[in-house]
Short mmCIF file of C-alpha atoms and ligand atoms in Angstrom, two decimals:
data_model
loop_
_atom_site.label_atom_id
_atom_site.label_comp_id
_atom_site.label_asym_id
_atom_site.label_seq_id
_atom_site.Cartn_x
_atom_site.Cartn_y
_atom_site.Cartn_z
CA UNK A 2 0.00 0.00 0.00
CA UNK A 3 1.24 3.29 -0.72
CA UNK A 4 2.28 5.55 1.96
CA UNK A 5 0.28 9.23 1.72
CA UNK A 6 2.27 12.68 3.37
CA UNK A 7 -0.25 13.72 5.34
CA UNK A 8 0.99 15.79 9.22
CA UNK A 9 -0.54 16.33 12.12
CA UNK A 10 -1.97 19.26 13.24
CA UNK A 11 0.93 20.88 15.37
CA UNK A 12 -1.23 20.60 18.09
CA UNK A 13 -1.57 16.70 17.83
CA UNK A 14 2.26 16.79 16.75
CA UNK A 15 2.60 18.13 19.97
CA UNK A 16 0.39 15.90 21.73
CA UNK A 17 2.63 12.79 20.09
CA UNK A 18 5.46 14.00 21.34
CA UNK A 19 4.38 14.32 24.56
CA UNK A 20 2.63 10.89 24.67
CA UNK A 21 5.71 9.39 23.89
CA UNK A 22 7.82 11.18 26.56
CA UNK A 23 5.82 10.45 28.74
CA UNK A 24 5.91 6.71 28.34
CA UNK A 25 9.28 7.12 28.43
CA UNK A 26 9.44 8.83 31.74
CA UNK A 27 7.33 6.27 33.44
CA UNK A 28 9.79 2.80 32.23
CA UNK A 29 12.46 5.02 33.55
CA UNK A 30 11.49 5.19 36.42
CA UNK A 31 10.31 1.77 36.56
CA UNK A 32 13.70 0.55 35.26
CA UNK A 33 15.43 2.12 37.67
CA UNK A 34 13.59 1.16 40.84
CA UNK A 35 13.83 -2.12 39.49
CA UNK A 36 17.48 -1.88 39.37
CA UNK A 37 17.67 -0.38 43.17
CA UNK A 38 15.45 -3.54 44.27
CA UNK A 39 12.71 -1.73 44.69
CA UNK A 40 10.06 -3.03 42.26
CA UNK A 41 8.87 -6.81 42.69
CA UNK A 42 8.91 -8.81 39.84
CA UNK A 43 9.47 -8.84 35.90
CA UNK A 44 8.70 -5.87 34.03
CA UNK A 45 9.13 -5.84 30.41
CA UNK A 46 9.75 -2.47 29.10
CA UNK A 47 8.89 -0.54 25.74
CA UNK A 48 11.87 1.85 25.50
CA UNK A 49 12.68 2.30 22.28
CA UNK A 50 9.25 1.22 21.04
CA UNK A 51 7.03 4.47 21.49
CA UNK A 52 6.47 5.84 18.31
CA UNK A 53 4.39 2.67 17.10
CA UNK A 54 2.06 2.60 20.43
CA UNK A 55 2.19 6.71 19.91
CA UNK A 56 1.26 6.74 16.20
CA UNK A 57 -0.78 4.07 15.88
CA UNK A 58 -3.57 5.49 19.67
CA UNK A 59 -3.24 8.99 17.82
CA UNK A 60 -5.33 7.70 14.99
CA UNK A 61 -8.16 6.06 17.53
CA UNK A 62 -11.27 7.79 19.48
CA UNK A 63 -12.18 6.91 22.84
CA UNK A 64 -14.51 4.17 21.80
CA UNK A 65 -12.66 2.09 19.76
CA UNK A 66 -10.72 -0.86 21.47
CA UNK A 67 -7.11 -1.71 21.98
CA UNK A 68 -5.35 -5.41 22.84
CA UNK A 69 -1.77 -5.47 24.13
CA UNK A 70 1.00 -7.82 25.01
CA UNK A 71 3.35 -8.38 28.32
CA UNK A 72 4.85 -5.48 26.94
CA UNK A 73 2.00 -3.43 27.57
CA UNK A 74 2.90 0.27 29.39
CA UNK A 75 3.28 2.09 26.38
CA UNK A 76 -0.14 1.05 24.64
CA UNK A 77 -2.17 1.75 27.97
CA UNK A 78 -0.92 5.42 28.11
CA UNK A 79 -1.27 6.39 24.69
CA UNK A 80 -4.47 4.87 24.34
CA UNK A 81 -5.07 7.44 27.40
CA UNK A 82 -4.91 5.20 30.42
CA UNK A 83 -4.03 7.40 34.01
CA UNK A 84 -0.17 6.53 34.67
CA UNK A 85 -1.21 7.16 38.13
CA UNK A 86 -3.48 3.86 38.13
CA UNK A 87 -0.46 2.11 36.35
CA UNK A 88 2.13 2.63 38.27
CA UNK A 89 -0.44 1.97 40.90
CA UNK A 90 -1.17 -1.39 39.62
CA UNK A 91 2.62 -2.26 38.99
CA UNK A 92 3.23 -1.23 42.46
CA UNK A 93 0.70 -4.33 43.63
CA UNK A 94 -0.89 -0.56 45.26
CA UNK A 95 -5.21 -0.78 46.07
CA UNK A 96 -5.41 2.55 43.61
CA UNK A 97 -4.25 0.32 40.73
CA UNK A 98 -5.82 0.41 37.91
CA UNK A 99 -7.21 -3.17 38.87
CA UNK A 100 -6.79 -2.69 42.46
CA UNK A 101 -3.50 -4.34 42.47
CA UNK A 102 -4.86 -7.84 41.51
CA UNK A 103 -2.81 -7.84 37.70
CA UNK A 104 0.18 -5.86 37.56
CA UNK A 105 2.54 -5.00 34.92
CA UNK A 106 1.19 -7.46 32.40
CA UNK A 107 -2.82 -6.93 32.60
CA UNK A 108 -3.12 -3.33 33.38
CA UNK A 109 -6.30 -2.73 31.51
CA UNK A 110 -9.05 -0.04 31.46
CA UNK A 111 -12.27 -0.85 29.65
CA UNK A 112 -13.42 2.81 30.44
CA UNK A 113 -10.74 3.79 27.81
CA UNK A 114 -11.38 1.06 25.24
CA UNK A 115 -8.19 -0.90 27.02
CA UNK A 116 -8.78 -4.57 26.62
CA UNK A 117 -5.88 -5.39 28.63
CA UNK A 118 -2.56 -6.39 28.35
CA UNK A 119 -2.05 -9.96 28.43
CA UNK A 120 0.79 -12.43 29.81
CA UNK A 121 -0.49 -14.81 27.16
CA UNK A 122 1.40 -13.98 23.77
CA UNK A 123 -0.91 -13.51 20.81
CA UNK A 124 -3.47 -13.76 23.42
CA UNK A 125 -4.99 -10.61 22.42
CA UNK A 126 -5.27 -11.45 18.71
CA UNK A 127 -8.58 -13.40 18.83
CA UNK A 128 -9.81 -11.01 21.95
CA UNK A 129 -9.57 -8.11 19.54
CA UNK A 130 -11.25 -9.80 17.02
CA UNK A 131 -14.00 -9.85 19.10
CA UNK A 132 -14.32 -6.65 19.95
CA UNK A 133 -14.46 -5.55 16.31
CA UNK A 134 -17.08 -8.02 15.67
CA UNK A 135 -19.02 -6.08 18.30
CA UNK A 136 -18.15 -2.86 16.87
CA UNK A 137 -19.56 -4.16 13.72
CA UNK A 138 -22.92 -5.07 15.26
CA UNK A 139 -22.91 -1.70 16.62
CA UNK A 140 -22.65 -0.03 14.03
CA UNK A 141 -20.89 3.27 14.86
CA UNK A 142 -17.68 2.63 13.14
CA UNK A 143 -15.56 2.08 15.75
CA UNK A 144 -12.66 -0.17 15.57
CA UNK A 145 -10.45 -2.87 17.31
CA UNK A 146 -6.51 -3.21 17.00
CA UNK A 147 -4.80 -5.93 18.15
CA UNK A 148 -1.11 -5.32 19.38
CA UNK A 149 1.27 -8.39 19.29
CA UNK A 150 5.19 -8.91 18.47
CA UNK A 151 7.29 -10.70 15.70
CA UNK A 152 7.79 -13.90 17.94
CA UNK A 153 3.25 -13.77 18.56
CA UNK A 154 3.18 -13.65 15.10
CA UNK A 155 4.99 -17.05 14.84
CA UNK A 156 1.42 -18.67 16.67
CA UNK A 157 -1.14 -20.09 15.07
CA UNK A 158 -3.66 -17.96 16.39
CA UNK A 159 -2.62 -15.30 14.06
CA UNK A 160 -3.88 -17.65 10.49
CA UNK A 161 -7.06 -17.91 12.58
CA UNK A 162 -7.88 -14.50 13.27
CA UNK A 163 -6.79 -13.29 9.85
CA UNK A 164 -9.06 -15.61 8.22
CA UNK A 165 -11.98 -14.93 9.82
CA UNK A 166 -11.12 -11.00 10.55
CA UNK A 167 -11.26 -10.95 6.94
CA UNK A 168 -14.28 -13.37 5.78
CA UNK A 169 -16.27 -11.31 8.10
CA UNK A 170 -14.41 -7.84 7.14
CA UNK A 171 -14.22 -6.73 10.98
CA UNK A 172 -12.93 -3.33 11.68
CA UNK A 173 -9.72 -4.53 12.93
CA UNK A 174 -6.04 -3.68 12.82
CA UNK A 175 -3.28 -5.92 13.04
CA UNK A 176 -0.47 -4.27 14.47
CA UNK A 177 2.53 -6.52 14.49
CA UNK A 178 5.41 -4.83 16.61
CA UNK A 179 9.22 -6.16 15.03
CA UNK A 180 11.34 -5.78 17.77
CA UNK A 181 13.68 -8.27 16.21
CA UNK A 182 13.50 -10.95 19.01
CA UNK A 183 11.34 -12.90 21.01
CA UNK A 184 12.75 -13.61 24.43
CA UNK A 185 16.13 -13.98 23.95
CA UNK A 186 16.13 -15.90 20.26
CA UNK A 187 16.97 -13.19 17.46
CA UNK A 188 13.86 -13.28 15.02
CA UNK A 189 16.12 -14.36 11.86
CA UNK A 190 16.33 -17.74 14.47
CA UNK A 191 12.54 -18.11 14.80
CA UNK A 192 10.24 -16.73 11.72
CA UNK A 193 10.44 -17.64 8.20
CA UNK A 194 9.81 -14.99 5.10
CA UNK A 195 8.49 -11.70 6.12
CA UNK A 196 5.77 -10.98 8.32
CA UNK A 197 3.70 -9.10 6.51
CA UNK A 198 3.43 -11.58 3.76
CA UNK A 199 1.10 -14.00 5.84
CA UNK A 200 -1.03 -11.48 5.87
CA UNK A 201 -0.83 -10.17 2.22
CA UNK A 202 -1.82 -13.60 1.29
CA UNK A 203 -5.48 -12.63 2.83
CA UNK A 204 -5.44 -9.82 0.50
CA UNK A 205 -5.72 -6.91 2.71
CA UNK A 206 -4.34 -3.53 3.09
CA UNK A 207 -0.74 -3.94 4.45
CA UNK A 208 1.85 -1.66 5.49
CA UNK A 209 5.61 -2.32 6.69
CA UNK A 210 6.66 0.72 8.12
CA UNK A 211 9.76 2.07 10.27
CA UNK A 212 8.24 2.17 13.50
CA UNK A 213 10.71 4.53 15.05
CA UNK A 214 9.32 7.04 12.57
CA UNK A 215 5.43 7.84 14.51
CA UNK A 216 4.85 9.80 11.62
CA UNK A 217 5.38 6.76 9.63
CA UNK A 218 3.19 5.06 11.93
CA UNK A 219 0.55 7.55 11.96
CA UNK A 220 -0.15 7.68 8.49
CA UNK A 221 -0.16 3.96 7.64
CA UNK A 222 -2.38 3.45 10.82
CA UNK A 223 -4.90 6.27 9.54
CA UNK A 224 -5.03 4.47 6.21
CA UNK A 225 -6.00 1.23 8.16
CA UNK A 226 -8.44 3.19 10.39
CA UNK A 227 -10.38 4.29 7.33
CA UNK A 228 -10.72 1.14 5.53
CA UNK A 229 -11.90 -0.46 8.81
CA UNK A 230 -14.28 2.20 9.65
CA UNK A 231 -15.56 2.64 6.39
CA UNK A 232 -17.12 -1.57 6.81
CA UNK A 233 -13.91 -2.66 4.10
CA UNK A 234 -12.73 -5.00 6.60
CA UNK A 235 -9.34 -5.77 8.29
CA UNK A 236 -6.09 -4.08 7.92
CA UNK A 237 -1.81 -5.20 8.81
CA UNK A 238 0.63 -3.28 9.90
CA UNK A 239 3.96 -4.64 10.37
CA UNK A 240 6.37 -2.04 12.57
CA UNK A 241 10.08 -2.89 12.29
CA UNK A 242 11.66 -1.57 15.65
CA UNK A 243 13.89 -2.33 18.88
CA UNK A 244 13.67 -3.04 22.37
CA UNK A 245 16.42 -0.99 23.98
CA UNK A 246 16.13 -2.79 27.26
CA UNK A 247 16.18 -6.19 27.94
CA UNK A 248 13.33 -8.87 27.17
CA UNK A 249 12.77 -8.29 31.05
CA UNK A 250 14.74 -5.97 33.61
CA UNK A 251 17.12 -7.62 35.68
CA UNK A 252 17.34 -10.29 32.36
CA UNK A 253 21.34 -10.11 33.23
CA UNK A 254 20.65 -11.98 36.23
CA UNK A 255 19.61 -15.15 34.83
CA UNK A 256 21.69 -15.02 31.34
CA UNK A 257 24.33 -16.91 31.23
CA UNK A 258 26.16 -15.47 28.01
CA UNK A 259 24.65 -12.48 25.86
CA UNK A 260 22.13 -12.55 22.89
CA UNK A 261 22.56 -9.69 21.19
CA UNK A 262 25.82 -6.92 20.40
CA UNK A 263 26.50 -3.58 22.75
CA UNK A 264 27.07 -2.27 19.16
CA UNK A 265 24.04 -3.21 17.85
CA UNK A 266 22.40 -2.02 20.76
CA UNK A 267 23.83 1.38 20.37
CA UNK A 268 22.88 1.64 16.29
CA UNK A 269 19.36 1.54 17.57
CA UNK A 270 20.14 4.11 20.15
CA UNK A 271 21.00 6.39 17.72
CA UNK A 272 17.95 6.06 16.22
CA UNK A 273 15.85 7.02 18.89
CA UNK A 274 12.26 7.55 18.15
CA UNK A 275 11.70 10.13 20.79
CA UNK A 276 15.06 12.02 19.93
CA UNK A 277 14.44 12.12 15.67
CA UNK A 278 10.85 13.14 16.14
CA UNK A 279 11.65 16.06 18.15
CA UNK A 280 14.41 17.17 15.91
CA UNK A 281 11.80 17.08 13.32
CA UNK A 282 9.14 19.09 14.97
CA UNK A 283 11.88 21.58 15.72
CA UNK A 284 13.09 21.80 12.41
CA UNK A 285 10.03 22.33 11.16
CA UNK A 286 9.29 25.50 13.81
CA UNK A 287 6.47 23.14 15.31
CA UNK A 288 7.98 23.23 18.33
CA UNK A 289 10.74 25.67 20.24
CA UNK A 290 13.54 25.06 22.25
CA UNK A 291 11.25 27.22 24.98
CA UNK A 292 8.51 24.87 24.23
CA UNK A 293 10.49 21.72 24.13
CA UNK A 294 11.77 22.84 27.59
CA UNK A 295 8.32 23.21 28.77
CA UNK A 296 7.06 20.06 28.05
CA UNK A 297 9.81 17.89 29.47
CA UNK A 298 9.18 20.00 32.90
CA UNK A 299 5.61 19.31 32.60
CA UNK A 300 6.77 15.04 31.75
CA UNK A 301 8.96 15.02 34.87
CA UNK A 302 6.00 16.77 36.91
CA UNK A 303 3.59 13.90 36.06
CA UNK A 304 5.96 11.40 36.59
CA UNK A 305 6.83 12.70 39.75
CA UNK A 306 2.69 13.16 40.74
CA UNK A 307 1.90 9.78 39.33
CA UNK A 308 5.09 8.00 40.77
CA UNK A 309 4.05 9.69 44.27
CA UNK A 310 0.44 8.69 44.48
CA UNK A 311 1.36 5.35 43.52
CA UNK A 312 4.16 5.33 46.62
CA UNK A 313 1.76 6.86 49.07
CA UNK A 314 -1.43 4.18 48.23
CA UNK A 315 -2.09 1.51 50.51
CA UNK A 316 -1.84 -1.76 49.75
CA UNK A 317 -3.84 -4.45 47.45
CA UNK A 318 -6.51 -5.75 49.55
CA UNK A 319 -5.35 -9.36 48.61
CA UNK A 320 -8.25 -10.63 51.15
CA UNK A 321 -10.23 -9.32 47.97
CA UNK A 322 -8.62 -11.32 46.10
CA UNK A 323 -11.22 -14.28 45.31
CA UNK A 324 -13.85 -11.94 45.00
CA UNK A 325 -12.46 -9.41 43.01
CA UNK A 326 -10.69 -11.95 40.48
CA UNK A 327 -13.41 -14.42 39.87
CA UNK A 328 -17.39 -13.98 39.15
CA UNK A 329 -18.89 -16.33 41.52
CA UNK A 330 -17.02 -15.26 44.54
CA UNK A 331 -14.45 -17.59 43.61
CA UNK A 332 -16.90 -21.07 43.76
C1 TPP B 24 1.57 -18.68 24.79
C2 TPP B 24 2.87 -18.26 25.37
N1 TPP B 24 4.01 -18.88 24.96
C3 TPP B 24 5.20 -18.50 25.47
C4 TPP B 24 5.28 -17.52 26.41
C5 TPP B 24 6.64 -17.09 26.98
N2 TPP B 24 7.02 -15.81 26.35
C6 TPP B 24 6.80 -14.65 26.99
S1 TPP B 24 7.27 -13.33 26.07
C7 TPP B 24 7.77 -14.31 24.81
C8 TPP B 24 8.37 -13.73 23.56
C9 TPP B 24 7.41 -12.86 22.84
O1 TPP B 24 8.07 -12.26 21.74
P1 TPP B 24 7.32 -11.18 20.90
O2 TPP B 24 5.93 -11.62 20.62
O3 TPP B 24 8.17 -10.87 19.72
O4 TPP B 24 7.21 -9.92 21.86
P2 TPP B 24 8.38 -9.03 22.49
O5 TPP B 24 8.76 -9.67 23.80
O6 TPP B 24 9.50 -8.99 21.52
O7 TPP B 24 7.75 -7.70 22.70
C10 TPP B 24 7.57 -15.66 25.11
C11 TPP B 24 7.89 -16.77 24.21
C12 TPP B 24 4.09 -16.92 26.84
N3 TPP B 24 4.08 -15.92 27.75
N4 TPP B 24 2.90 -17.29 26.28
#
């Protein structure tokens, strides 16, 4: 599919930006109280990784619907989820998002049309075909997109949903996040051919974009969007990126010989999503270096607010536990 040159508004330029700051102010954080022992359990962070999550929620309303992965921080805040209630939930804190009961990998927030991340991979595939099957029955052109990573797209669950996302022409995205590995196997170990081909055997829209470029992003996403919410059925996106950070924090600990270069590490560095997209906006007088200065102030200041509620909450309730997690009281 051809790419188009549409912008954003500077205002929604603006907005991107700040989305994706933001989510990288929160792993940060989390990577580094992880590091000082002070955050129990894995966390797998989406450093590196914003500008897909970023471009891809800046195309969606509040209504439409959103599956993620274990890798899951980034889509919940740009799809507008409170980092508050995140860090909240990751925190095992009673103001989480789901009171503490989930954590890192199933913060979810059905107010914001956040199906949940999921511990399962490609577990949200078939859940977000769902939910544009609803949308469908509903009629008001909403629309589902399913998150997932190069290694989710190596289950079979993906053929499944791509069949019958496209026999019944839900209004559903596929947005396949290349990160290059899954767990600690390099893809070029684990997946055959090119991603995007599976699907372009369905014959549907597909796009294979640089996902450190949200612009990039952002356009092929808004020519999925519009297929899908014009009843035209499913679209595939296929985002080649890099996780910065390790398949979990604190992976070191349990690896007994490395996976990947430091210099390939650092080529991907340099190519920082965050870091190109503000030169751009700059360069095109978007934004100013008073502006720019501005809005990291106001990043750190949420952080700070969000990281500080989350500190100050009291614990899960775990006696809540049975009740809260399962419909009969646990029976
Ligand atoms: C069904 C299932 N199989 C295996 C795992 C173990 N596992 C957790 S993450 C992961 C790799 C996923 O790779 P990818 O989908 O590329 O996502 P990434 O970690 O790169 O974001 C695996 C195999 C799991 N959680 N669920």
């Amino acid at each position: 599919v051809e790419q188009d040159d549409r912008m954003p508004s500077p205002d929604d330029a603006l907005a991107m930006l700040h989305q994706m700051k933001l989510i990288r102010a929160v792993e940060e954080h989390l990577s580094e109280d992880s590091r000082r022992g002070q955050l129990a359990g894995a966390v797998h962070l989406y450093i590196g990784q914003e500008a897909v999550a970023v471009g891809v929620c800046a195309r969606l309303r509040l209504s439409d619907k959103i599956t993620s992965t274990h890798r899951g921080h980034g889509h919940f805040l740009a799809k507008g989820g409170s980092p508050a209630s995140m860090l909240a939930e990751i925190y095992a804190k009673d103001s989480g998002i789901c009171r503490g009961m989930g954590g890192s990998m199933h913060v979810a927030d059905l107010s914001k049309g956040i199906l949940g991340a999921n511990g399962i991979v490609a577990g949200g595939m078939a859940i977000a075909a769902g939910a544009a099957l609803a949308a469908q029955m509903a009629g008001q052109g909403d629309v589902a997109v399913c998150f997932f990573g190069d290694g989710a797209a190596n289950e079979g669950v993906l053929m499944e949903t791509l069949n019958i996302a496209t026999l019944w022409k839900l209004p559903m995205i596929f947005v396949c996040e290349n990160n290059g590995f899954s767990e600690f196997s390099p893809s070029v170990t684990v997946t055959a051919g090119r991603i995007r081909d599976r699907a372009a055997a369905f014959c549907i829209p597909c796009h294979e974009v640089d996902g450190n470029d949200v612009i990039a992003v952002w356009r092929a996403c808004g020519a999925a969007v519009d297929v899908a919410r014009a009843g035209d059925g499913p679209a595939f996106i296929e985002a080649h990126t890099y996780r910065i950070h390790g398949h979990f924090e604190a992976e070191a600990s349990i690896l007994k010989t490395a996976y990947r270069e430091e210099a390939e590490i650092s080529v991907w560095r340099d190519r920082d999503p965050i870091v190109s997209f503000q030169q751009r906006l700059l360069d095109l007088g978007v934004l100013s270096a008073g502006r720019l200065a501005s809005l990291d102030t106001l990043v750190r200041e949420e952080l700070h607010a969000a990281a500080m509620a989350a500190s100050e909450a009291p614990p899960a309730r775990t006696d809540l536990a049975p009740s809260l997690m399962f419909a009969d009281n646990g029976v």
